[in-house]
């Protein structure tokens, strides 16, 4: 195989993981082999574009149950099986093969299958070495002079570093300023695992007259944020161990440091999720010098604004008064308007750090207002919190999520949530808030203490789901019990285990979720225990 191909690494990994996962599920003896080879030139390609060019193939071979020839096309459709008895014994293929087939097509390739019933299967992913839309750069060529290309660390742990668990926090990843900080010069924390790119960011901090601390992984980055309380954080997403999303989440859930502005950076495409989690910006790699300068300019502008400016767009005078009383503080300036027209005029004359918007304005629908704000090309487009008494349809909710940082429906506990969201997006220091606001936030977060000591049973035949859910629940102090199918779940419960709630997969081997739920309801102790279905098979009739 060539040293490099021009394609989408994340999508390729997703396809291979899906193929390996399926092979593991349907193979009870023997083994699974993953092979990387040049694809034969005389291969029977379905995609004409693959003919006459260099292609590679990634084959996943198993010694499992195999698939009859007349059923091989059907298994690429969502939730399909070679026959019904397979689902009973092994569980479903779910969406994995269907998604893999579509991803391979989008990458300019295709998936082939070769299988004999009872002997095993070979799934082969064919990919072009060079994308037609984006010609590959040769190994010898250099990136353009105005671009800064991170070196290929492939996000692997460094020597002596484990995939998870804390690394040595106090050992610098590369030389930085942590031993040379001063109270009159602000310092920035850079969390980046590529040493060459980290050095570039360090140098840029120096040029902008910041001190700089550098972490090479997520775990030590979070610890350094708590230890040094930096003025700002520049955070990569693809990190060894704990990734950037988890670091951002932990920072924004920590009252001591949640006010610190975090600017994300990644080779992944920009997503609104970063802003919804509280980031102030997103830098796409490879990084141009212009975009890097823009990132530091955004951080500098943010740090210079000590007073936070909030715009409330609400036509109800009593509600405006309520919101002002809820959010007021010595560190915040609040401006109120009652119409869409006044909102646009305010944004043209002043920079705001956050907007709280009601959808039911007298002169225009709130969703149209949001679209217009996005089209205004403001120097700084503030995060928008939709705070509304309207009941939103699914379509409205999805459309709003494309434009807003947060949607809060007016109702029970909504004032507490609004204060929490506004504090997050305004980057207010929790310890400096008025005592009444601190008490509201404390009460809000104490809700999570109710999880402590509870027990949840997870019933799922996919260990990846069990692992991911268990990790989240255990962080909340929840004890987790596990069962890989309905039969094992029933056995556990008949032993009179104390369970507070059950998460139930639907498509499972031996006994599916529907039958398991019916049987659980026959056990007197668990007749009213909450059961939540977790499934990709989520059509209206399935819910019923």
Short mmCIF file of C-alpha atoms in Angstrom, two decimals:
data_model
loop_
_atom_site.label_atom_id
_atom_site.label_comp_id
_atom_site.label_asym_id
_atom_site.label_seq_id
_atom_site.Cartn_x
_atom_site.Cartn_y
_atom_site.Cartn_z
CA UNK A 1 0.00 0.00 0.00
CA UNK A 2 1.14 3.61 -0.48
CA UNK A 3 2.39 5.62 2.50
CA UNK A 4 -0.46 8.12 2.05
CA UNK A 5 -3.92 8.18 0.52
CA UNK A 6 -6.13 11.24 0.08
CA UNK A 7 -9.41 10.55 1.91
CA UNK A 8 -11.35 11.08 5.15
CA UNK A 9 -9.61 9.27 8.02
CA UNK A 10 -12.54 9.56 10.44
CA UNK A 11 -15.05 8.03 8.00
CA UNK A 12 -12.68 5.21 7.02
CA UNK A 13 -12.19 4.35 10.69
CA UNK A 14 -15.97 4.34 11.16
CA UNK A 15 -16.47 1.88 8.28
CA UNK A 16 -13.73 -0.49 9.47
CA UNK A 17 -15.04 -0.41 13.05
CA UNK A 18 -18.53 -1.28 11.79
CA UNK A 19 -17.21 -4.22 9.74
CA UNK A 20 -15.08 -5.52 12.62
CA UNK A 21 -17.98 -5.11 15.07
CA UNK A 22 -20.23 -7.18 12.82
CA UNK A 23 -17.56 -9.84 12.36
CA UNK A 24 -17.17 -10.14 16.14
CA UNK A 25 -20.92 -10.43 16.62
CA UNK A 26 -21.38 -13.30 14.16
CA UNK A 27 -18.17 -15.24 14.90
CA UNK A 28 -18.17 -17.62 17.86
CA UNK A 29 -15.02 -19.61 16.97
CA UNK A 30 -11.97 -19.24 14.77
CA UNK A 31 -10.82 -15.69 14.17
CA UNK A 32 -11.07 -12.35 12.40
CA UNK A 33 -8.39 -11.01 10.07
CA UNK A 34 -8.06 -7.42 8.84
CA UNK A 35 -5.91 -7.05 5.69
CA UNK A 36 -4.70 -3.97 3.82
CA UNK A 37 -3.71 -4.51 0.15
CA UNK A 38 -3.59 -2.92 -3.26
CA UNK A 39 -6.87 -3.68 -5.02
CA UNK A 40 -6.35 -5.85 -8.16
CA UNK A 41 -6.67 -3.81 -11.36
CA UNK A 42 -8.97 -6.42 -12.96
CA UNK A 43 -11.42 -6.36 -10.03
CA UNK A 44 -15.12 -6.15 -10.95
CA UNK A 45 -15.77 -2.61 -9.73
CA UNK A 46 -19.35 -1.39 -9.68
CA UNK A 47 -18.20 2.25 -9.67
CA UNK A 48 -16.68 3.04 -13.10
CA UNK A 49 -14.50 5.77 -11.54
CA UNK A 50 -12.47 3.09 -9.73
CA UNK A 51 -11.42 1.43 -12.97
CA UNK A 52 -7.97 2.19 -14.33
CA UNK A 53 -6.65 3.95 -11.19
CA UNK A 54 -4.77 3.02 -8.02
CA UNK A 55 -7.08 1.68 -5.29
CA UNK A 56 -6.55 0.02 -1.94
CA UNK A 57 -8.71 -2.62 -0.28
CA UNK A 58 -9.31 -3.21 3.42
CA UNK A 59 -10.70 -6.71 3.99
CA UNK A 60 -12.34 -7.98 7.18
CA UNK A 61 -12.46 -11.79 7.08
CA UNK A 62 -14.26 -13.86 9.69
CA UNK A 63 -14.94 -17.55 10.35
CA UNK A 64 -18.52 -16.91 11.42
CA UNK A 65 -21.93 -18.10 10.30
CA UNK A 66 -21.64 -16.87 6.72
CA UNK A 67 -24.43 -15.57 4.48
CA UNK A 68 -26.30 -17.35 1.68
CA UNK A 69 -25.69 -15.80 -1.75
CA UNK A 70 -29.34 -14.79 -2.26
CA UNK A 71 -29.32 -12.84 1.03
CA UNK A 72 -26.04 -10.94 0.63
CA UNK A 73 -27.50 -7.73 -0.81
CA UNK A 74 -30.33 -7.54 1.74
CA UNK A 75 -28.05 -7.27 4.77
CA UNK A 76 -26.90 -3.80 3.66
CA UNK A 77 -30.43 -2.50 4.29
CA UNK A 78 -31.20 -1.13 7.75
CA UNK A 79 -32.07 -3.82 10.36
CA UNK A 80 -32.15 -6.62 7.78
CA UNK A 81 -30.95 -10.20 8.43
CA UNK A 82 -30.23 -13.25 6.33
CA UNK A 83 -33.17 -14.89 8.13
CA UNK A 84 -35.26 -14.33 11.24
CA UNK A 85 -33.54 -17.02 13.31
CA UNK A 86 -30.22 -15.16 13.06
CA UNK A 87 -31.74 -12.16 14.80
CA UNK A 88 -32.98 -14.42 17.57
CA UNK A 89 -29.54 -15.90 18.15
CA UNK A 90 -27.13 -13.08 17.38
CA UNK A 91 -29.07 -9.80 17.46
CA UNK A 92 -29.43 -7.38 14.55
CA UNK A 93 -26.94 -5.80 12.19
CA UNK A 94 -28.77 -2.56 12.97
CA UNK A 95 -27.61 0.36 10.85
CA UNK A 96 -23.88 -0.46 10.71
CA UNK A 97 -23.69 -2.03 7.23
CA UNK A 98 -26.21 0.40 5.76
CA UNK A 99 -24.19 3.37 7.01
CA UNK A 100 -20.88 1.79 5.90
CA UNK A 101 -22.21 1.23 2.39
CA UNK A 102 -23.27 4.88 2.08
CA UNK A 103 -20.02 6.22 3.57
CA UNK A 104 -17.93 4.14 1.16
CA UNK A 105 -19.95 5.58 -1.74
CA UNK A 106 -19.38 9.15 -0.51
CA UNK A 107 -15.64 8.44 -0.30
CA UNK A 108 -15.64 7.36 -3.95
CA UNK A 109 -15.36 3.65 -3.11
CA UNK A 110 -17.53 0.63 -2.54
CA UNK A 111 -17.92 -2.48 -0.37
CA UNK A 112 -17.76 -6.05 -1.72
CA UNK A 113 -18.89 -9.20 0.06
CA UNK A 114 -17.79 -12.79 -0.41
CA UNK A 115 -19.41 -15.37 1.83
CA UNK A 116 -20.29 -19.04 2.17
CA UNK A 117 -23.01 -20.03 4.59
CA UNK A 118 -21.54 -21.84 7.58
CA UNK A 119 -17.94 -21.01 6.67
CA UNK A 120 -17.52 -17.26 7.10
CA UNK A 121 -17.53 -13.94 5.26
CA UNK A 122 -15.13 -11.40 3.77
CA UNK A 123 -16.24 -7.77 3.62
CA UNK A 124 -13.89 -5.68 1.48
CA UNK A 125 -13.79 -1.87 1.46
CA UNK A 126 -12.38 -0.49 -1.80
CA UNK A 127 -11.05 3.10 -1.74
CA UNK A 128 -9.33 5.23 -4.37
CA UNK A 129 -5.81 6.26 -3.34
CA UNK A 130 -6.47 9.74 -4.66
CA UNK A 131 -9.69 11.72 -4.40
CA UNK A 132 -10.93 13.13 -7.70
CA UNK A 133 -12.12 16.36 -6.08
CA UNK A 134 -8.99 16.94 -4.02
CA UNK A 135 -5.78 15.70 -5.70
CA UNK A 136 -3.36 14.22 -3.20
CA UNK A 137 -0.24 16.18 -2.30
CA UNK A 138 2.90 14.16 -3.00
CA UNK A 139 5.05 13.13 -0.06
CA UNK A 140 7.90 15.30 -1.27
CA UNK A 141 5.84 18.48 -1.75
CA UNK A 142 5.49 21.11 0.95
CA UNK A 143 2.28 22.84 2.10
CA UNK A 144 1.69 26.36 0.76
CA UNK A 145 3.72 29.05 2.55
CA UNK A 146 0.67 30.75 4.01
CA UNK A 147 -0.54 27.55 5.68
CA UNK A 148 0.70 25.94 8.89
CA UNK A 149 0.30 22.17 8.68
CA UNK A 150 0.44 20.15 11.93
CA UNK A 151 2.78 17.17 11.86
CA UNK A 152 1.33 13.65 11.68
CA UNK A 153 1.07 12.59 15.32
CA UNK A 154 -2.05 10.48 14.45
CA UNK A 155 -3.31 11.30 17.96
CA UNK A 156 -1.41 8.38 19.46
CA UNK A 157 -0.34 8.46 23.13
CA UNK A 158 3.25 9.44 23.69
CA UNK A 159 5.75 6.93 25.06
CA UNK A 160 4.83 5.93 28.57
CA UNK A 161 1.37 7.49 28.32
CA UNK A 162 -1.71 5.35 28.69
CA UNK A 163 -4.86 5.71 26.59
CA UNK A 164 -6.80 6.73 29.66
CA UNK A 165 -6.13 7.86 33.21
CA UNK A 166 -4.17 10.90 34.30
CA UNK A 167 -0.81 11.62 32.79
CA UNK A 168 1.90 13.42 34.79
CA UNK A 169 0.32 16.86 35.06
CA UNK A 170 3.40 18.69 36.27
CA UNK A 171 5.79 17.52 33.54
CA UNK A 172 5.69 20.01 30.63
CA UNK A 173 4.73 18.50 27.28
CA UNK A 174 7.18 20.92 25.64
CA UNK A 175 9.01 23.85 27.32
CA UNK A 176 6.52 26.54 28.32
CA UNK A 177 6.09 29.46 30.75
CA UNK A 178 4.49 27.72 33.73
CA UNK A 179 7.53 28.46 35.93
CA UNK A 180 7.74 32.05 34.74
CA UNK A 181 4.22 33.45 35.24
CA UNK A 182 3.54 36.94 36.55
CA UNK A 183 0.43 38.75 37.78
CA UNK A 184 0.78 41.60 35.25
CA UNK A 185 0.86 39.37 32.13
CA UNK A 186 -2.10 37.14 31.28
CA UNK A 187 -1.41 33.51 30.37
CA UNK A 188 -3.13 31.18 27.90
CA UNK A 189 -3.42 27.39 28.18
CA UNK A 190 -2.86 25.50 24.91
CA UNK A 191 -4.06 21.85 24.84
CA UNK A 192 -2.56 20.30 21.68
CA UNK A 193 -0.89 16.88 21.23
CA UNK A 194 1.17 17.80 18.14
CA UNK A 195 4.46 19.19 19.52
CA UNK A 196 5.32 21.11 16.32
CA UNK A 197 1.95 22.83 16.14
CA UNK A 198 2.05 23.46 19.91
CA UNK A 199 5.36 25.30 19.39
CA UNK A 200 3.73 27.48 16.72
CA UNK A 201 0.91 28.37 19.11
CA UNK A 202 3.44 29.06 21.88
CA UNK A 203 5.33 31.44 19.60
CA UNK A 204 2.09 33.20 18.63
CA UNK A 205 1.25 33.67 22.33
CA UNK A 206 4.66 35.29 22.81
CA UNK A 207 4.07 37.58 19.82
CA UNK A 208 0.76 38.69 21.35
CA UNK A 209 2.44 39.30 24.73
CA UNK A 210 0.78 36.38 26.53
CA UNK A 211 2.50 33.81 28.69
CA UNK A 212 1.74 30.26 27.57
CA UNK A 213 1.23 26.89 29.29
CA UNK A 214 1.01 23.79 27.10
CA UNK A 215 -0.62 20.39 27.72
CA UNK A 216 -0.24 17.43 25.36
CA UNK A 217 -3.42 15.57 26.34
CA UNK A 218 -6.89 16.23 27.68
CA UNK A 219 -6.46 14.94 31.21
CA UNK A 220 -3.45 17.08 32.08
CA UNK A 221 -5.02 20.02 30.17
CA UNK A 222 -8.04 19.97 32.49
CA UNK A 223 -5.80 19.67 35.56
CA UNK A 224 -3.63 22.60 34.40
CA UNK A 225 -6.77 24.70 33.81
CA UNK A 226 -7.80 24.11 37.42
CA UNK A 227 -4.29 24.73 38.75
CA UNK A 228 -3.35 27.87 36.80
CA UNK A 229 -6.76 29.43 36.03
CA UNK A 230 -5.62 30.81 32.62
CA UNK A 231 -7.13 33.85 30.92
CA UNK A 232 -8.16 31.66 27.96
CA UNK A 233 -7.82 28.11 26.61
CA UNK A 234 -7.03 27.00 23.05
CA UNK A 235 -8.27 23.41 22.82
CA UNK A 236 -7.72 20.73 20.17
CA UNK A 237 -10.49 18.13 19.74
CA UNK A 238 -8.60 14.99 18.69
CA UNK A 239 -6.44 14.33 21.74
CA UNK A 240 -5.04 11.09 23.19
CA UNK A 241 -7.11 9.77 26.08
CA UNK A 242 -9.75 12.34 26.96
CA UNK A 243 -10.75 14.23 23.80
CA UNK A 244 -11.39 17.95 23.49
CA UNK A 245 -15.18 17.62 23.72
CA UNK A 246 -14.88 15.98 27.12
CA UNK A 247 -12.36 18.60 28.30
CA UNK A 248 -14.74 21.41 27.21
CA UNK A 249 -17.63 19.72 28.98
CA UNK A 250 -15.65 19.30 32.20
CA UNK A 251 -14.38 22.89 32.15
CA UNK A 252 -17.89 24.28 31.59
CA UNK A 253 -19.34 22.11 34.39
CA UNK A 254 -16.70 23.22 36.90
CA UNK A 255 -17.90 26.38 38.75
CA UNK A 256 -14.28 27.37 39.51
CA UNK A 257 -13.17 27.63 35.86
CA UNK A 258 -16.30 27.63 33.65
CA UNK A 259 -15.89 31.38 33.01
CA UNK A 260 -12.61 30.82 31.11
CA UNK A 261 -13.16 31.43 27.36
CA UNK A 262 -12.34 28.30 25.32
CA UNK A 263 -11.46 28.48 21.63
CA UNK A 264 -11.68 25.10 19.87
CA UNK A 265 -9.48 23.91 16.99
CA UNK A 266 -9.57 20.73 14.92
CA UNK A 267 -9.17 19.19 11.49
CA UNK A 268 -12.86 18.21 11.84
CA UNK A 269 -15.47 20.51 10.32
CA UNK A 270 -16.86 23.29 12.47
CA UNK A 271 -20.02 22.37 14.34
CA UNK A 272 -22.56 24.34 16.36
CA UNK A 273 -22.03 21.79 19.15
CA UNK A 274 -18.85 23.67 20.12
CA UNK A 275 -20.82 26.89 20.70
CA UNK A 276 -23.68 25.09 22.42
CA UNK A 277 -21.16 23.70 24.91
CA UNK A 278 -19.82 27.20 25.60
CA UNK A 279 -16.85 27.72 23.23
CA UNK A 280 -16.23 31.25 21.89
CA UNK A 281 -14.78 30.21 18.53
CA UNK A 282 -13.61 27.39 16.24
CA UNK A 283 -10.33 27.21 14.27
CA UNK A 284 -10.24 24.73 11.35
CA UNK A 285 -6.96 22.93 10.57
CA UNK A 286 -4.83 23.25 8.48
CA UNK A 287 -4.45 26.74 9.90
CA UNK A 288 -3.66 29.79 7.78
CA UNK A 289 -1.66 32.59 9.39
CA UNK A 290 -4.64 34.85 8.83
CA UNK A 291 -7.07 32.54 10.68
CA UNK A 292 -4.58 32.05 13.52
CA UNK A 293 -4.23 35.82 13.88
CA UNK A 294 -8.03 36.07 13.89
CA UNK A 295 -8.24 33.55 16.72
CA UNK A 296 -5.90 35.56 18.94
CA UNK A 297 -7.70 38.78 18.01
CA UNK A 298 -11.00 37.23 19.12
CA UNK A 299 -9.43 36.13 22.43
CA UNK A 300 -7.89 39.58 22.98
CA UNK A 301 -11.20 41.34 22.28
CA UNK A 302 -12.99 39.01 24.64
CA UNK A 303 -10.50 39.58 27.46
CA UNK A 304 -10.64 43.36 27.03
CA UNK A 305 -14.40 43.42 27.65
CA UNK A 306 -14.56 43.20 31.44
CA UNK A 307 -18.21 44.30 31.48
CA UNK A 308 -20.54 41.75 29.82
CA UNK A 309 -23.37 43.09 27.65
CA UNK A 310 -26.70 41.26 27.47
CA UNK A 311 -29.60 42.02 25.11
CA UNK A 312 -33.11 40.92 26.19
CA UNK A 313 -35.65 40.77 23.34
CA UNK A 314 -39.06 40.35 24.99
CA UNK A 315 -42.35 42.20 24.39
CA UNK A 316 -43.84 41.44 27.83
CA UNK A 317 -42.87 44.21 30.25
CA UNK A 318 -43.37 42.08 33.39
CA UNK A 319 -41.22 39.29 31.91
CA UNK A 320 -38.47 41.80 31.05
CA UNK A 321 -38.48 43.01 34.66
CA UNK A 322 -38.34 39.40 35.92
CA UNK A 323 -35.36 38.62 33.67
CA UNK A 324 -33.51 41.78 34.71
CA UNK A 325 -33.97 40.91 38.40
CA UNK A 326 -32.83 37.33 37.74
CA UNK A 327 -29.66 38.22 35.82
CA UNK A 328 -28.50 41.59 37.17
CA UNK A 329 -24.99 42.04 38.59
CA UNK A 330 -22.11 44.50 38.83
CA UNK A 331 -20.35 42.72 35.93
CA UNK A 332 -23.25 42.83 33.49
CA UNK A 333 -24.95 45.57 31.47
CA UNK A 334 -28.50 44.72 30.35
CA UNK A 335 -30.35 46.34 27.45
CA UNK A 336 -34.03 45.57 26.81
CA UNK A 337 -36.02 45.82 23.55
CA UNK A 338 -39.55 44.66 22.72
CA UNK A 339 -39.57 44.24 18.91
CA UNK A 340 -37.51 42.61 16.16
CA UNK A 341 -36.86 46.05 14.63
CA UNK A 342 -35.41 47.40 17.88
CA UNK A 343 -33.30 44.24 18.22
CA UNK A 344 -31.63 44.76 14.83
CA UNK A 345 -31.04 48.46 15.55
CA UNK A 346 -29.39 47.59 18.89
CA UNK A 347 -27.08 45.05 17.25
CA UNK A 348 -25.96 47.60 14.65
CA UNK A 349 -24.88 50.10 17.30
CA UNK A 350 -23.45 47.94 20.10
CA UNK A 351 -21.51 44.70 20.70
CA UNK A 352 -23.39 42.17 22.85
CA UNK A 353 -22.03 39.03 24.48
CA UNK A 354 -25.37 37.18 24.58
CA UNK A 355 -29.01 37.58 23.48
CA UNK A 356 -32.09 36.23 25.26
CA UNK A 357 -34.90 36.06 22.71
CA UNK A 358 -38.62 35.35 22.96
CA UNK A 359 -40.13 33.82 19.80
CA UNK A 360 -43.52 35.56 20.11
CA UNK A 361 -42.59 39.11 19.11
CA UNK A 362 -45.31 41.52 17.86
CA UNK A 363 -43.68 42.43 14.53
CA UNK A 364 -41.85 39.26 13.47
CA UNK A 365 -41.47 35.57 14.26
CA UNK A 366 -38.44 34.93 16.48
CA UNK A 367 -37.02 32.30 14.12
CA UNK A 368 -36.95 34.85 11.28
CA UNK A 369 -35.20 37.28 13.64
CA UNK A 370 -32.50 34.68 14.34
CA UNK A 371 -31.95 34.11 10.61
CA UNK A 372 -31.67 37.85 10.01
CA UNK A 373 -29.14 38.23 12.83
CA UNK A 374 -27.00 35.50 11.25
CA UNK A 375 -27.18 37.28 7.89
CA UNK A 376 -26.11 40.65 9.34
CA UNK A 377 -22.42 39.62 9.22
CA UNK A 378 -21.71 41.25 12.56
CA UNK A 379 -18.14 41.57 13.74
CA UNK A 380 -19.17 39.50 16.75
CA UNK A 381 -22.38 37.41 16.44
CA UNK A 382 -23.46 36.72 20.01
CA UNK A 383 -24.86 33.40 21.24
CA UNK A 384 -28.67 33.38 21.30
CA UNK A 385 -30.73 31.78 24.06
CA UNK A 386 -34.32 31.19 22.99
CA UNK A 387 -36.54 31.61 26.06
CA UNK A 388 -40.12 31.00 25.03
CA UNK A 389 -43.54 29.94 26.23
CA UNK A 390 -44.43 28.50 22.82
CA UNK A 391 -44.68 24.76 22.42
CA UNK A 392 -42.19 23.88 19.68
CA UNK A 393 -42.79 21.24 17.02
CA UNK A 394 -40.02 18.78 16.21
CA UNK A 395 -39.36 20.65 12.93
CA UNK A 396 -39.14 24.03 14.72
CA UNK A 397 -36.81 22.57 17.32
CA UNK A 398 -34.49 21.14 14.64
CA UNK A 399 -34.48 24.43 12.72
CA UNK A 400 -33.76 26.46 15.87
CA UNK A 401 -30.88 24.17 16.74
CA UNK A 402 -29.16 25.16 13.50
CA UNK A 403 -29.01 28.78 14.60
CA UNK A 404 -29.09 29.08 18.39
CA UNK A 405 -26.73 28.15 21.17
CA UNK A 406 -29.50 27.09 23.52
CA UNK A 407 -33.25 26.69 23.62
CA UNK A 408 -35.04 27.07 26.95
CA UNK A 409 -38.78 26.58 27.15
CA UNK A 410 -40.45 28.76 29.80
CA UNK A 411 -41.81 26.56 32.55
CA UNK A 412 -40.95 24.79 35.77
CA UNK A 413 -37.34 25.47 36.85
CA UNK A 414 -36.74 27.39 33.60
CA UNK A 415 -35.54 30.51 35.41
CA UNK A 416 -32.80 28.48 37.09
CA UNK A 417 -31.81 26.99 33.73
CA UNK A 418 -31.84 30.40 32.08
CA UNK A 419 -29.51 31.82 34.74
CA UNK A 420 -27.19 28.85 34.29
CA UNK A 421 -27.11 29.17 30.48
CA UNK A 422 -26.68 32.95 30.53
CA UNK A 423 -23.86 32.67 33.10
CA UNK A 424 -22.15 30.12 30.84
CA UNK A 425 -22.42 32.14 27.60
CA UNK A 426 -21.51 35.43 29.31
CA UNK A 427 -18.50 33.72 30.93
CA UNK A 428 -19.35 35.19 34.32
CA UNK A 429 -17.27 34.07 37.30
CA UNK A 430 -19.64 32.08 39.50
CA UNK A 431 -17.83 33.10 42.72
CA UNK A 432 -18.37 36.80 41.83
CA UNK A 433 -22.13 36.50 41.25
CA UNK A 434 -24.60 37.95 43.77
CA UNK A 435 -25.31 35.51 46.62
CA UNK A 436 -28.89 34.94 45.44
CA UNK A 437 -27.69 33.85 41.97
CA UNK A 438 -25.02 31.58 43.46
CA UNK A 439 -27.72 29.94 45.61
CA UNK A 440 -29.95 29.34 42.55
CA UNK A 441 -27.10 27.70 40.63
CA UNK A 442 -26.09 25.61 43.64
CA UNK A 443 -29.66 24.34 43.99
CA UNK A 444 -29.80 23.56 40.26
CA UNK A 445 -26.62 21.48 40.36
CA UNK A 446 -27.62 19.71 43.56
CA UNK A 447 -30.29 17.94 41.47
CA UNK A 448 -27.53 15.70 40.17
CA UNK A 449 -26.87 14.51 43.72
CA UNK A 450 -30.14 12.57 43.46
CA UNK A 451 -28.32 10.08 41.21
CA UNK A 452 -25.90 9.16 43.99
CA UNK A 453 -26.43 5.57 45.18
CA UNK A 454 -29.07 4.67 42.58
CA UNK A 455 -28.88 1.46 40.53
CA UNK A 456 -29.57 1.19 36.80
CA UNK A 457 -29.77 -2.03 34.78
CA UNK A 458 -28.51 -1.72 31.18
CA UNK A 459 -29.76 -4.47 28.85
CA UNK A 460 -27.88 -4.35 25.52
CA UNK A 461 -26.06 -6.86 23.34
CA UNK A 462 -23.53 -4.28 22.11
CA UNK A 463 -20.73 -3.86 24.63
CA UNK A 464 -19.78 -0.47 23.14
CA UNK A 465 -23.15 0.93 24.24
CA UNK A 466 -22.84 -0.63 27.69
CA UNK A 467 -19.32 0.75 28.09
CA UNK A 468 -20.27 4.28 26.99
CA UNK A 469 -23.41 4.45 29.17
CA UNK A 470 -21.67 2.92 32.18
CA UNK A 471 -18.92 5.54 32.02
CA UNK A 472 -21.45 8.40 32.08
CA UNK A 473 -23.58 6.89 34.86
CA UNK A 474 -20.67 6.02 37.12
CA UNK A 475 -19.47 9.63 36.93
CA UNK A 476 -22.83 10.56 38.51
CA UNK A 477 -22.40 8.03 41.33
CA UNK A 478 -24.83 5.50 39.82
CA UNK A 479 -24.25 1.76 40.25
CA UNK A 480 -24.63 -0.05 36.92
CA UNK A 481 -25.77 -3.65 36.37
CA UNK A 482 -25.37 -5.18 32.91
CA UNK A 483 -27.17 -7.87 30.89
CA UNK A 484 -26.46 -8.77 27.26
CA UNK A 485 -30.00 -9.96 26.47
CA UNK A 486 -33.52 -10.20 27.91
CA UNK A 487 -33.07 -13.65 29.43
CA UNK A 488 -30.08 -12.56 31.51
CA UNK A 489 -31.95 -9.40 32.56
CA UNK A 490 -34.93 -11.43 33.82
CA UNK A 491 -32.59 -13.77 35.73
CA UNK A 492 -30.92 -10.79 37.41
CA UNK A 493 -34.23 -9.23 38.42
CA UNK A 494 -35.69 -12.53 39.70
CA UNK A 495 -32.83 -12.63 42.16
CA UNK A 496 -34.62 -9.63 43.75
CA UNK A 497 -31.89 -7.17 42.82
CA UNK A 498 -32.80 -3.58 43.78
CA UNK A 499 -33.02 -1.62 40.51
CA UNK A 500 -34.25 1.99 40.22
CA UNK A 501 -34.49 2.10 36.41
CA UNK A 502 -33.86 -0.09 33.36
CA UNK A 503 -32.40 0.89 29.98
CA UNK A 504 -33.57 -1.64 27.41
CA UNK A 505 -32.24 -2.30 23.91
CA UNK A 506 -34.91 -3.66 21.54
CA UNK A 507 -33.03 -5.78 18.96
CA UNK A 508 -31.18 -8.43 20.99
CA UNK A 509 -30.42 -12.14 20.67
CA UNK A 510 -32.39 -14.92 22.42
CA UNK A 511 -34.99 -12.57 23.92
CA UNK A 512 -35.61 -9.15 22.37
CA UNK A 513 -36.53 -6.00 24.28
CA UNK A 514 -40.29 -6.21 23.69
CA UNK A 515 -40.53 -9.70 25.16
CA UNK A 516 -38.16 -8.78 28.00
CA UNK A 517 -40.31 -5.77 28.98
CA UNK A 518 -43.49 -7.91 28.98
CA UNK A 519 -41.80 -10.45 31.26
CA UNK A 520 -40.38 -7.79 33.60
CA UNK A 521 -43.89 -6.35 34.10
CA UNK A 522 -45.01 -9.78 35.32
CA UNK A 523 -42.57 -9.53 38.25
CA UNK A 524 -44.48 -7.80 41.06
CA UNK A 525 -41.45 -5.91 42.40
CA UNK A 526 -40.74 -4.30 38.97
CA UNK A 527 -44.27 -3.66 37.75
CA UNK A 528 -43.76 0.12 37.94
CA UNK A 529 -39.98 0.38 37.56
CA UNK A 530 -39.17 2.97 34.86
CA UNK A 531 -38.02 1.33 31.62
CA UNK A 532 -36.43 3.44 28.88
CA UNK A 533 -35.95 1.95 25.42
CA UNK A 534 -32.57 2.66 23.79
CA UNK A 535 -32.70 1.73 20.13
CA UNK A 536 -31.95 2.84 16.61
CA UNK A 537 -35.30 1.28 15.64
CA UNK A 538 -37.23 4.37 16.64
CA UNK A 539 -40.09 4.78 14.19
CA UNK A 540 -43.54 5.84 15.41
CA UNK A 541 -44.90 2.28 15.35
CA UNK A 542 -41.90 1.01 17.32
CA UNK A 543 -42.54 3.61 20.01
CA UNK A 544 -46.20 2.52 20.23
#
